[in-house]
Coordinates of C-alpha atoms in Angstrom, one line a residue:
M3 CA -4.0 309.9 124.0
S4 CA -3.8 311.9 120.7
D5 CA -6.8 312.3 118.4
I6 CA -6.9 309.7 115.6
I7 CA -9.7 311.1 113.3
Q8 CA -8.4 313.3 110.5
L9 CA -9.6 314.6 107.2
L10 CA -8.3 312.9 104.1
P11 CA -6.0 314.8 101.8
D12 CA -7.9 316.3 98.8
H13 CA -6.1 314.2 96.2
L14 CA -6.9 311.0 98.1
A15 CA -10.5 311.9 98.6
N16 CA -10.8 312.7 94.9
Q17 CA -9.3 309.3 93.9
I18 CA -11.8 307.5 96.2
A19 CA -14.7 309.5 94.8
A20 CA -13.5 308.9 91.3
G21 CA -13.8 305.2 91.8
E22 CA -17.6 305.5 91.9
V23 CA -17.7 307.3 88.6
I24 CA -14.6 306.3 86.6
Q25 CA -14.4 302.5 86.8
R26 CA -12.7 302.0 83.5
P27 CA -12.0 304.0 80.3
A28 CA -15.5 303.4 79.0
S29 CA -16.9 305.3 82.1
A30 CA -14.9 308.4 81.0
V31 CA -16.2 307.9 77.4
K32 CA -19.8 308.0 78.6
E33 CA -19.3 311.1 80.7
L34 CA -17.3 313.1 78.1
L35 CA -19.8 312.2 75.3
E36 CA -22.7 313.3 77.4
N37 CA -21.0 316.5 78.3
A38 CA -20.4 317.2 74.6
V39 CA -24.1 316.7 73.8
D40 CA -25.1 318.9 76.7
A41 CA -22.9 321.6 75.3
G42 CA -25.1 321.7 72.2
A43 CA -22.7 320.0 69.8
T44 CA -23.9 318.9 66.4
S45 CA -20.7 317.0 65.7
V46 CA -18.8 314.8 68.2
Q47 CA -15.5 312.9 67.7
L48 CA -14.2 310.1 69.9
I49 CA -10.5 309.2 69.6
I50 CA -9.2 306.1 71.4
E51 CA -5.7 304.7 71.8
D52 CA -4.7 301.5 73.4
A53 CA -8.4 300.7 74.3
G54 CA -8.6 304.0 76.2
K55 CA -5.7 303.2 78.5
A56 CA -3.4 305.6 76.7
L57 CA -5.9 308.1 75.4
V58 CA -9.6 309.0 75.5
Q59 CA -10.3 312.2 73.6
V60 CA -13.6 313.8 72.8
I61 CA -13.8 316.8 70.5
D62 CA -17.1 318.7 70.0
N63 CA -18.3 321.8 68.3
G64 CA -20.5 322.9 71.2
K65 CA -20.7 326.3 72.9
G66 CA -17.3 326.0 74.7
M67 CA -16.3 327.6 78.0
S68 CA -14.7 330.7 79.3
A69 CA -11.3 330.6 80.9
T70 CA -12.8 330.8 84.4
D71 CA -15.4 328.1 83.7
A72 CA -12.8 325.9 82.2
R73 CA -10.8 325.9 85.4
M74 CA -13.8 325.7 87.7
A75 CA -15.2 322.7 85.8
F76 CA -12.6 320.4 87.4
E77 CA -13.4 321.4 91.0
R78 CA -15.4 318.9 93.1
H79 CA -19.1 319.6 93.3
A80 CA -18.8 322.2 90.5
T81 CA -21.8 322.3 88.2
S82 CA -23.6 324.7 85.9
K83 CA -27.0 322.9 86.2
I84 CA -27.9 322.7 89.8
K85 CA -28.7 325.9 91.8
S86 CA -31.4 324.7 94.2
I87 CA -32.8 321.4 95.5
E88 CA -35.7 321.7 93.1
D89 CA -33.3 321.6 90.2
L90 CA -32.0 318.2 91.3
F91 CA -35.5 316.7 90.6
N92 CA -36.0 318.5 87.3
I93 CA -32.9 317.5 85.3
R94 CA -33.3 317.4 81.5
T95 CA -29.6 317.3 80.7
M96 CA -27.3 314.3 80.6
G97 CA -24.4 315.1 82.9
F98 CA -23.7 317.6 85.6
R99 CA -20.7 319.1 83.7
G100 CA -17.9 319.1 86.3
E101 CA -18.8 316.1 88.5
A102 CA -17.2 313.7 86.1
L103 CA -14.4 316.0 85.1
A104 CA -13.2 316.2 88.7
S105 CA -13.1 312.4 88.9
I106 CA -11.3 312.0 85.6
A107 CA -8.7 314.6 86.7
A108 CA -8.1 312.6 89.9
V109 CA -7.0 309.4 88.0
A110 CA -5.5 310.6 84.7
Q111 CA -3.5 313.4 83.0
V112 CA -6.0 315.7 81.4
E113 CA -5.6 318.3 78.7
L114 CA -8.6 320.7 78.0
K115 CA -8.9 323.1 75.1
T116 CA -12.0 325.2 74.7
R117 CA -13.3 328.4 73.1
R118 CA -16.6 330.2 73.0
A119 CA -17.9 331.9 69.8
E120 CA -17.6 335.4 71.5
D121 CA -14.0 334.9 72.5
E122 CA -11.0 335.6 70.2
L123 CA -8.8 333.1 72.0
G124 CA -9.5 329.9 73.7
T125 CA -8.1 328.3 76.9
R126 CA -5.7 325.4 77.4
I127 CA -5.5 323.7 80.8
F128 CA -3.3 320.8 81.8
I129 CA -4.2 318.9 85.0
E130 CA -2.5 316.1 86.9
N131 CA -3.5 314.6 90.2
S132 CA -6.4 317.0 90.4
K133 CA -3.9 320.0 90.3
V134 CA -3.7 322.5 87.4
T135 CA -0.1 322.4 86.3
D136 CA -0.4 324.7 83.3
Q137 CA -3.0 327.2 81.9
E138 CA -2.5 329.5 78.8
P139 CA -4.5 331.1 75.9
V140 CA -4.6 329.1 72.7
N141 CA -6.0 329.2 69.2
H142 CA -8.9 326.7 69.0
P143 CA -12.1 326.4 67.0
V144 CA -15.4 327.0 68.8
G145 CA -16.1 324.0 71.0
T146 CA -14.2 321.8 73.5
S147 CA -11.6 319.1 73.3
I148 CA -10.9 317.0 76.4
A149 CA -8.1 314.4 76.3
M150 CA -7.7 311.9 79.2
K151 CA -4.3 310.3 79.0
N152 CA -2.7 307.4 80.9
V153 CA -5.8 306.5 83.0
F154 CA -5.0 305.3 86.6
F155 CA -1.3 306.2 86.1
N156 CA -1.3 307.3 89.8
V157 CA -3.4 304.3 91.0
P158 CA -1.5 301.3 89.5
A159 CA -3.5 298.8 91.5
R160 CA -6.7 299.8 89.7
R161 CA -4.9 299.9 86.3
N162 CA -3.9 296.2 86.9
F163 CA -7.6 295.3 87.2
L164 CA -8.4 296.5 83.7
K165 CA -9.3 293.8 81.2
S166 CA -7.7 293.0 77.9
N167 CA -7.7 295.7 75.2
S168 CA -10.4 293.9 73.2
T169 CA -12.7 293.7 76.3
E170 CA -12.1 297.4 77.2
L171 CA -12.7 298.4 73.6
R172 CA -16.0 296.5 73.5
N173 CA -17.1 298.4 76.7
I174 CA -16.2 301.7 75.0
I175 CA -18.2 300.8 71.9
D176 CA -21.2 299.9 74.1
E177 CA -21.1 303.3 75.7
F178 CA -20.6 305.1 72.4
T179 CA -23.5 303.1 70.9
R180 CA -25.9 304.1 73.8
V181 CA -25.1 307.9 73.5
A182 CA -25.1 307.9 69.7
M183 CA -28.4 306.0 69.6
A184 CA -30.0 308.5 72.0
F185 CA -29.1 311.5 69.8
P186 CA -29.6 310.6 66.1
N187 CA -29.6 314.4 65.3
V188 CA -25.9 314.6 66.2
Q189 CA -23.1 313.4 64.0
F190 CA -20.7 311.0 65.8
T191 CA -17.4 309.5 64.7
M192 CA -15.1 307.1 66.5
H193 CA -11.4 306.2 65.8
S194 CA -9.4 303.6 67.5
N195 CA -5.6 303.5 67.1
G196 CA -6.0 305.5 63.9
Q197 CA -8.7 303.3 62.4
Q198 CA -12.2 304.6 61.8
V199 CA -14.7 302.5 63.7
F200 CA -17.9 304.6 63.2
F201 CA -19.0 307.4 61.0
L202 CA -22.6 308.2 61.9
E203 CA -24.3 311.0 59.9
K204 CA -27.2 312.9 61.3
G205 CA -30.5 311.2 60.5
S206 CA -33.7 309.6 61.8
A207 CA -33.9 307.3 64.8
K208 CA -34.4 304.3 62.5
Q209 CA -31.3 305.2 60.3
R210 CA -29.2 305.5 63.5
I211 CA -30.4 302.1 64.8
V212 CA -29.6 300.4 61.5
Q213 CA -26.2 302.1 61.4
L214 CA -25.3 300.8 64.8
L215 CA -27.0 297.4 65.0
G216 CA -26.7 296.3 61.4
N217 CA -28.5 296.2 58.1
Q218 CA -30.4 293.0 59.1
Y219 CA -32.8 295.2 61.1
N220 CA -33.7 297.5 58.1
A221 CA -36.8 295.5 57.2
K222 CA -37.4 294.0 60.6
L223 CA -38.5 297.0 62.7
V224 CA -42.0 297.9 63.8
A225 CA -42.5 301.6 64.7
I226 CA -43.9 302.5 68.2
N227 CA -45.5 305.9 68.7
D228 CA -47.9 306.3 71.7
D229 CA -48.6 309.7 73.2
T230 CA -50.3 309.7 76.6
D231 CA -50.8 312.3 79.3
Y232 CA -48.2 310.5 81.5
M233 CA -45.5 309.7 79.0
V234 CA -44.6 309.6 75.3
I235 CA -43.3 306.3 74.0
R236 CA -41.6 306.1 70.6
G237 CA -39.0 304.0 68.9
F238 CA -38.9 300.6 67.3
I239 CA -39.3 296.9 68.2
G240 CA -38.1 293.9 66.3
K241 CA -40.6 291.7 64.5
P242 CA -41.0 288.3 66.3
D243 CA -38.6 286.6 63.9
T244 CA -35.8 288.7 65.2
A245 CA -36.1 287.2 68.7
R246 CA -33.0 285.5 70.0
K247 CA -32.2 282.8 72.5
T248 CA -30.0 285.3 74.4
R249 CA -30.8 288.9 75.4
G250 CA -30.1 290.6 72.2
D251 CA -30.3 294.3 71.3
Q252 CA -32.4 295.9 74.0
Y253 CA -32.3 299.6 74.7
F254 CA -34.4 301.8 76.9
F255 CA -33.9 305.6 77.0
V256 CA -35.8 307.8 79.5
N257 CA -35.5 311.5 78.6
N258 CA -32.7 310.5 76.2
R259 CA -30.7 308.8 79.0
F260 CA -29.9 305.1 78.6
I261 CA -31.3 303.0 81.5
K262 CA -31.5 299.4 82.6
S263 CA -34.8 298.2 83.9
A264 CA -35.7 294.6 84.4
Y265 CA -39.3 295.8 85.2
L266 CA -39.8 297.6 81.9
N267 CA -38.1 294.7 80.1
H268 CA -40.7 292.4 81.6
A269 CA -43.4 294.6 80.2
V270 CA -42.0 294.4 76.7
T271 CA -41.5 290.6 76.9
N272 CA -45.0 290.1 78.1
A273 CA -46.4 292.0 75.2
Y274 CA -44.8 289.4 72.9
D275 CA -46.7 286.6 74.7
N276 CA -47.6 283.8 72.2
L277 CA -45.6 285.6 69.4
I278 CA -42.1 284.3 70.3
A279 CA -40.8 281.2 72.1
K280 CA -40.8 281.3 75.9
D281 CA -37.0 281.1 76.0
S282 CA -36.5 283.9 73.4
Y283 CA -35.9 287.6 73.9
P284 CA -37.3 290.4 71.7
S285 CA -35.1 293.3 70.3
Y286 CA -36.2 296.9 70.9
V287 CA -35.0 300.5 71.0
L288 CA -37.5 302.6 73.0
Y289 CA -37.5 306.2 73.9
I290 CA -39.6 307.3 76.8
D291 CA -40.2 311.0 77.5
L292 CA -42.0 312.1 80.7
D293 CA -41.9 314.9 83.3
P294 CA -38.5 314.7 85.1
T295 CA -40.3 315.1 88.4
E296 CA -41.8 311.6 87.8
V297 CA -38.5 309.8 87.7
D298 CA -35.4 309.7 90.0
I299 CA -32.2 309.4 88.1
N300 CA -29.9 309.7 91.1
V301 CA -30.3 306.1 92.3
H302 CA -26.8 305.1 91.2
P303 CA -23.6 307.1 90.3
T304 CA -23.8 305.9 86.7
K305 CA -27.4 307.0 86.5
Q306 CA -28.4 303.9 84.6
E307 CA -30.7 302.7 87.3
I308 CA -33.8 304.9 87.8
K309 CA -37.1 304.9 89.7
F310 CA -40.5 305.9 88.5
T311 CA -42.9 307.6 91.0
D312 CA -45.5 305.1 89.8
E313 CA -43.9 302.0 88.3
K314 CA -47.2 300.2 87.7
I315 CA -48.4 303.0 85.4
A316 CA -45.1 303.0 83.5
Y317 CA -45.3 299.2 83.1
A318 CA -48.9 299.3 81.8
F319 CA -48.2 302.1 79.3
V320 CA -45.1 300.4 77.9
Q321 CA -46.8 297.0 77.5
A322 CA -49.9 298.6 75.9
A323 CA -47.7 300.5 73.4
I324 CA -45.9 297.4 72.3
K325 CA -49.1 295.4 72.0
H326 CA -50.6 298.3 69.9
G327 CA -47.6 298.3 67.6
L328 CA -47.7 294.6 67.1
A329 CA -51.5 294.6 66.4
Q330 CA -51.2 297.6 64.0
F331 CA -48.9 295.6 61.8
S332 CA -51.0 292.5 62.0
L333 CA -48.3 290.4 63.6
S334 CA -49.8 287.3 65.0
P335 CA -48.6 283.8 65.8
S336 CA -47.8 281.9 62.7
L337 CA -45.3 279.3 63.8
D338 CA -45.7 276.3 66.2
F339 CA -42.6 276.7 68.4
S340 CA -42.9 273.2 69.7
L341 CA -41.6 272.1 66.3
N342 CA -37.9 271.7 65.5
A343 CA -36.6 275.0 64.4
D344 CA -35.0 273.4 61.3
I345 CA -38.5 272.4 60.1
Q346 CA -39.6 276.0 60.1
Q347 CA -36.9 276.8 57.5
L348 CA -38.0 274.2 55.0
D349 CA -39.2 275.3 51.6
A350 CA -42.6 273.8 52.3
V351 CA -43.1 276.2 55.3
H352 CA -41.9 279.5 54.0
Q353 CA -42.0 279.4 50.1
P354 CA -45.2 280.3 48.2
V355 CA -47.2 277.5 46.5
T356 CA -46.8 277.5 42.7
D357 CA -49.3 276.3 40.1
G358 CA -47.0 273.4 39.3
M359 CA -46.9 272.3 43.0
T360 CA -50.7 272.5 43.2
E361 CA -51.1 270.4 40.1
K362 CA -48.7 267.8 41.5
V363 CA -50.5 267.5 44.8
Q364 CA -54.0 267.3 43.1
S365 CA -52.8 264.4 40.8
S366 CA -51.6 262.3 43.7
K367 CA -53.6 259.2 44.7
L368 CA -53.8 260.4 48.3
F369 CA -55.4 263.7 47.3
Q370 CA -57.9 262.0 45.0
A371 CA -58.8 259.4 47.6
F372 CA -59.9 262.2 50.0
S373 CA -61.4 264.5 47.4
Q374 CA -63.5 262.0 45.4
K375 CA -66.8 260.8 46.8
N376 CA -66.8 257.5 48.6
Q377 CA -63.0 257.1 48.1
A378 CA -61.6 258.1 51.5
H379 CA -61.2 254.5 52.6
I380 CA -59.0 253.7 49.6
I381 CA -55.5 254.7 50.5
E382 CA -52.6 253.1 48.6
P383 CA -49.3 253.0 50.5
D384 CA -46.4 255.2 49.5
T385 CA -42.9 254.8 50.6
P386 CA -43.0 254.6 54.4
A387 CA -41.4 257.4 56.5
P388 CA -38.8 256.8 59.2
A389 CA -40.4 255.6 62.5
S390 CA -40.5 258.4 65.0
N391 CA -41.3 256.2 68.1
F392 CA -41.3 252.6 69.3
T393 CA -44.9 251.9 68.2
G394 CA -44.0 253.1 64.7
W395 CA -41.0 250.8 64.7
Q396 CA -43.1 247.8 65.5
Q397 CA -45.5 248.7 62.7
T398 CA -42.6 248.9 60.3
K399 CA -41.5 245.4 61.4
E400 CA -45.0 244.0 60.7
Q401 CA -45.0 245.6 57.2
N402 CA -41.6 244.1 56.6
K403 CA -42.9 240.6 57.5
E404 CA -46.0 240.9 55.3
I405 CA -43.9 242.0 52.3
Q406 CA -41.5 239.1 52.9
K407 CA -44.4 236.6 53.0
S408 CA -45.8 238.0 49.8
I409 CA -42.4 237.7 48.1
A410 CA -41.9 234.1 49.3
G411 CA -45.3 233.0 47.9
Q412 CA -45.1 234.9 44.7
K413 CA -41.7 234.1 43.3
D414 CA -42.9 234.0 39.7
N415 CA -45.2 237.0 39.9
P416 CA -44.0 240.1 38.0
Q417 CA -45.1 242.2 40.9
T418 CA -42.4 240.5 43.1
E419 CA -39.7 242.8 41.7
V420 CA -41.9 245.8 42.8
W421 CA -42.3 244.4 46.3
Q422 CA -38.6 243.8 46.6
S423 CA -38.0 247.4 45.7
E424 CA -40.6 248.4 48.4
L425 CA -38.8 246.3 51.0
S426 CA -35.5 247.9 50.1
K427 CA -37.0 251.4 50.4
L428 CA -38.5 250.5 53.8
R429 CA -35.2 249.3 55.2
N430 CA -33.4 252.4 53.8
S431 CA -36.0 254.8 55.2
F432 CA -35.7 253.3 58.7
F433 CA -31.9 252.9 58.8
D434 CA -31.0 256.0 56.8
T435 CA -27.4 256.9 57.2
S436 CA -26.9 259.1 54.1
S437 CA -28.2 262.3 55.6
K438 CA -25.8 264.7 57.3
T439 CA -26.2 264.7 61.1
A440 CA -24.6 266.4 64.1
F441 CA -22.6 263.3 64.7
E442 CA -20.3 263.6 61.6
G443 CA -17.8 265.6 63.6
F444 CA -17.7 263.0 66.4
D445 CA -14.6 261.0 67.1
H446 CA -16.4 257.7 67.1
E447 CA -14.8 255.3 69.5
H448 CA -17.1 252.2 69.4
R449 CA -15.1 250.4 71.9
P450 CA -16.9 248.8 74.8
A451 CA -16.5 250.7 78.1
S452 CA -16.4 249.1 81.4
K453 CA -19.7 248.6 83.3
E454 CA -18.5 251.2 85.9
A455 CA -17.7 253.7 83.1
R456 CA -21.2 253.3 81.7
F457 CA -22.8 254.0 85.1
G458 CA -24.9 250.9 84.8
W459 CA -26.1 251.3 81.2
L460 CA -26.8 248.1 79.4
P461 CA -25.3 248.7 75.9
N462 CA -27.0 245.8 74.1
T463 CA -30.6 246.8 75.0
P464 CA -32.9 248.8 72.7
L465 CA -33.1 252.6 73.1
I466 CA -36.4 254.5 72.8
Q467 CA -36.9 258.2 72.1
L468 CA -39.7 260.1 73.8
H469 CA -41.2 263.3 72.4
N470 CA -38.0 263.8 70.3
T471 CA -36.3 265.0 73.5
Y472 CA -35.6 262.1 75.9
I473 CA -33.8 258.8 75.4
V474 CA -34.9 255.8 77.5
A475 CA -32.1 253.3 78.2
S476 CA -32.1 250.2 80.3
S477 CA -29.7 249.9 83.3
T478 CA -28.6 247.1 85.5
D479 CA -31.2 247.9 88.2
G480 CA -33.8 249.9 86.3
Y481 CA -33.7 252.5 83.6
M482 CA -32.3 255.9 82.7
L483 CA -34.1 258.9 81.2
I484 CA -31.4 260.9 79.2
H485 CA -32.0 264.4 78.0
Q486 CA -30.6 264.4 74.4
H487 CA -29.5 268.1 74.3
N488 CA -28.0 268.2 77.8
A489 CA -26.1 264.9 77.1
H490 CA -24.8 266.1 73.8
E491 CA -23.7 269.4 75.3
R492 CA -21.6 267.6 77.8
I493 CA -20.1 265.4 75.1
M494 CA -19.3 268.5 72.9
Y495 CA -17.9 270.4 75.8
E496 CA -15.3 267.7 76.7
Q497 CA -14.4 267.2 73.0
L498 CA -13.9 270.9 72.5
S499 CA -11.9 271.2 75.7
K500 CA -9.5 268.5 74.5
A501 CA -9.3 270.1 71.0
I502 CA -8.4 273.6 72.2
H503 CA -5.5 272.2 74.2
G504 CA -4.4 269.5 71.8
K505 CA -5.2 268.3 68.3
A506 CA -7.3 270.8 66.4
V507 CA -10.8 269.9 65.2
A508 CA -10.9 268.9 61.5
T509 CA -12.1 271.7 59.2
Q510 CA -14.4 271.2 56.2
Q511 CA -13.4 273.7 53.5
N512 CA -16.3 275.7 51.9
L513 CA -16.6 275.3 48.2
F514 CA -17.8 278.9 48.1
P515 CA -16.4 281.1 50.9
V516 CA -19.0 283.2 52.8
S517 CA -18.4 286.9 53.4
I518 CA -20.1 288.4 56.5
M519 CA -20.1 292.1 57.6
L520 CA -20.5 292.6 61.3
S521 CA -21.3 295.5 63.6
P522 CA -18.1 297.2 65.0
A523 CA -18.7 295.6 68.5
D524 CA -19.0 292.1 66.9
T525 CA -16.0 292.8 64.7
V526 CA -13.8 293.4 67.8
L527 CA -15.2 290.3 69.5
L528 CA -14.7 288.0 66.5
A529 CA -11.1 289.3 65.9
E530 CA -10.3 288.5 69.5
I531 CA -11.3 284.8 69.4
L532 CA -10.1 284.0 65.9
P533 CA -7.0 282.0 67.1
D534 CA -9.2 279.8 69.4
L535 CA -11.8 279.4 66.7
K536 CA -9.2 278.1 64.3
Q537 CA -8.2 275.4 66.8
L538 CA -11.9 274.4 67.1
G539 CA -12.3 273.9 63.3
Y540 CA -13.3 277.4 62.0
Q541 CA -11.2 279.0 59.3
I542 CA -12.2 282.7 59.3
E543 CA -10.1 285.5 58.0
P544 CA -10.6 289.3 57.9
D545 CA -10.4 291.1 54.5
D546 CA -9.5 294.6 53.5
S547 CA -13.1 295.8 53.4
G548 CA -13.7 295.2 57.1
A549 CA -15.7 292.0 56.5
F550 CA -14.8 288.4 57.5
I551 CA -14.4 285.5 55.1
I552 CA -15.6 282.1 56.3
K553 CA -13.4 279.6 54.4
G554 CA -14.1 276.5 56.5
T555 CA -16.1 275.3 59.5
P556 CA -16.2 272.1 61.7
A557 CA -17.8 269.1 60.0
D558 CA -21.0 269.4 62.0
V559 CA -21.9 272.9 60.9
E560 CA -24.5 272.6 58.1
I561 CA -23.2 273.9 54.7
G562 CA -25.0 277.1 53.8
N563 CA -25.7 277.9 57.4
E564 CA -22.2 279.2 58.3
Q565 CA -23.1 282.9 58.6
K566 CA -26.0 282.2 61.0
Q567 CA -23.8 279.9 63.1
V568 CA -21.2 282.6 63.5
E569 CA -23.7 285.3 64.3
D570 CA -25.5 283.2 66.8
M571 CA -22.2 282.2 68.4
L572 CA -21.2 285.9 68.8
E573 CA -24.6 286.8 70.2
R574 CA -24.5 284.1 72.8
L575 CA -20.8 284.9 73.7
K576 CA -21.5 288.6 74.1
H577 CA -24.1 288.0 76.7
F578 CA -21.9 285.4 78.4
N579 CA -19.1 287.9 78.8
S580 CA -20.7 289.4 82.0
D581 CA -19.8 286.2 83.9
I582 CA -16.3 287.1 85.2
K583 CA -15.5 283.7 86.8
F584 CA -14.7 282.1 83.4
S585 CA -11.8 282.8 81.1
K586 CA -12.4 284.0 77.6
R587 CA -11.5 280.5 76.2
E588 CA -13.8 278.8 78.7
K589 CA -16.7 281.0 77.6
L590 CA -16.0 280.2 74.0
I591 CA -15.9 276.5 74.6
R592 CA -19.2 276.6 76.6
T593 CA -20.8 278.7 73.9
L594 CA -19.9 276.4 71.1
A595 CA -20.8 273.3 73.1
Y596 CA -24.3 274.6 73.6
Q597 CA -24.7 275.8 70.1
Q598 CA -23.4 272.7 68.3
S599 CA -25.3 270.2 70.5
I600 CA -28.4 268.5 69.1
K601 CA -31.6 270.3 70.1
T602 CA -34.7 269.1 71.8
G603 CA -37.5 268.3 69.3
R604 CA -35.1 266.5 66.9
Y605 CA -35.8 262.9 65.8
L606 CA -32.8 260.6 66.3
T607 CA -32.1 257.3 64.6
E608 CA -31.2 254.2 66.6
K609 CA -27.6 254.8 65.6
E610 CA -27.6 258.4 66.7
M611 CA -29.2 257.5 70.1
T612 CA -26.5 254.9 70.6
A613 CA -23.8 257.3 69.8
V614 CA -25.1 259.9 72.3
V615 CA -25.5 257.3 75.2
E616 CA -22.2 255.6 74.4
Q617 CA -20.2 258.8 74.3
L618 CA -22.0 260.4 77.3
F619 CA -20.8 257.6 79.6
L620 CA -17.3 257.9 78.3
C621 CA -17.2 261.5 79.5
A622 CA -15.2 262.4 82.6
T623 CA -18.3 264.1 84.1
P624 CA -21.3 262.5 82.4
N625 CA -24.0 263.4 84.9
T626 CA -24.3 267.2 84.3
T627 CA -23.9 269.8 81.6
P628 CA -21.1 272.4 81.9
G629 CA -23.7 274.7 83.4
G630 CA -24.8 272.2 86.0
Q631 CA -28.1 270.8 84.5
P632 CA -28.6 267.1 84.8
T633 CA -27.9 265.0 81.7
Y634 CA -29.9 262.0 82.9
V635 CA -32.0 260.7 85.7
S636 CA -31.9 257.1 87.0
Y637 CA -35.0 255.2 88.1
K638 CA -34.8 251.9 90.1
L639 CA -36.9 248.8 89.6
G640 CA -38.0 249.1 93.2
Q641 CA -39.7 252.5 92.4
L642 CA -41.6 250.9 89.5
E643 CA -42.7 247.9 91.6
R644 CA -44.0 250.2 94.3
M645 CA -45.9 252.3 91.8
F646 CA -47.7 249.1 90.5
G647 CA -48.4 247.8 93.9

């Protein structure tokens, strides 16, 4: 029998190895930008064409390379930074200049131009399939230019697995952002298909953060600066009011290298305990400097996953630094997060009290009754507020009866007209239909559904809201406990799914169009989904300045809140994009269904509760949300009877 084990050809081995380092154009962007920084560059340019599929070029003004080094840099295992095993555990640079270049040269056509300051002429090298096809002297400024063209041209199967241009471009922007944020002392520019995406001047860390993440952070950052014997922690964290419902802008840098660490993220989140809601996430950009021997960066080929020699110490120092920063700026809990978030935005919550407001309060009968001696028991009724539970509704009915009795017995009394007015106010306050609700955009179909379609719900029985979160509904053999947010999310999901494939959602035109300026990453994302958003009721158009004009929104988006709705939608969609099992359109529908559904903690009228329950049981899949959470739980009469013996 002949021998069957053989060595792989060099070009095939290089392509297999390249798969660990160069997974997409963004991977090459990361490696080339890091190499430019390691070369001592003070100015770095990134040029992209066709989302990196046609071209990724990085131009720097670093120290450049000699002709010999330029050729050696593309050999496997070639590096200028490792000479002994000790060097491997004492790395202070970003890349290993050569490791990535060999991988890039294995899957793309590469052109390198470089010159050192002491050389009169530079060197040009062209490589294809890991082989140098051309090398010659060339005029070139001091520094290096590397152009990666036609990525995966020789591995078409891998090229077919690349995502859409907008997705690949967002990945490139993410890598660019991470490197640029780590080195604010370096000027970075980025162009895509001839359009400038970034121009980042040298500056402070805070200036770079605001340049990359947006002006909304300018007055929302708290400085962190803790110097210990083990590590130095500096950077910025967002004030509690910048916390988001999805993982927002969170960046860790260890010795200027971007890392991902669920362990350290937990330390930061814990430091915000009682300052933000339990289901919210803080924003932060933190730079950690420590002895390279205390950290292992070779856990993963991308070097984004690291290990500390003592993770408990790192956790404790990070948490302490965040708590110290928050305490230094006297940031303490000021909001009750069990309240509806809409309440926290009311003028009474966040606007200062004026002299006129104080005078108005002090002149009221209620204030005088409590402030004057022996008057606390004298409280004259004002217009009653809407009932918030079943008990309050019963009390309102009793008040209604008393007023009616008084009117019947006092027909000729001048006060009767006042009582009739009070009765009218009472009715209007309880059955108020004038306010704008989340149900205005509903396609109301108040047709009776079959008993089977309603899953046993008895439509002519009263509904009760518990804790402004749950709806109690009677059923044929017991009762149902319906979660108002989950139920409405299912309703919105099915309505949006129909709309995106059929008749578009109605758009309410804004009297005053709203202009919003987004970060480059969000700009790419919004431009990608504009056609689908139009079908779902949003009229948003780009303008010449790079901003977007919101001209119309679905009927259930509150007027004056359009910008926040769009920003929140993009934030949620960004962090939904990592789930590859859903299409782009499905992710958008699920994002909007969650965002536009009524929230827990919101009071619902009888009419609104009926609309939720009625439409839930008209859904094709009424028992769960799109994400699989239950919308209701059924309880049988037998269970109740057993509980009561």
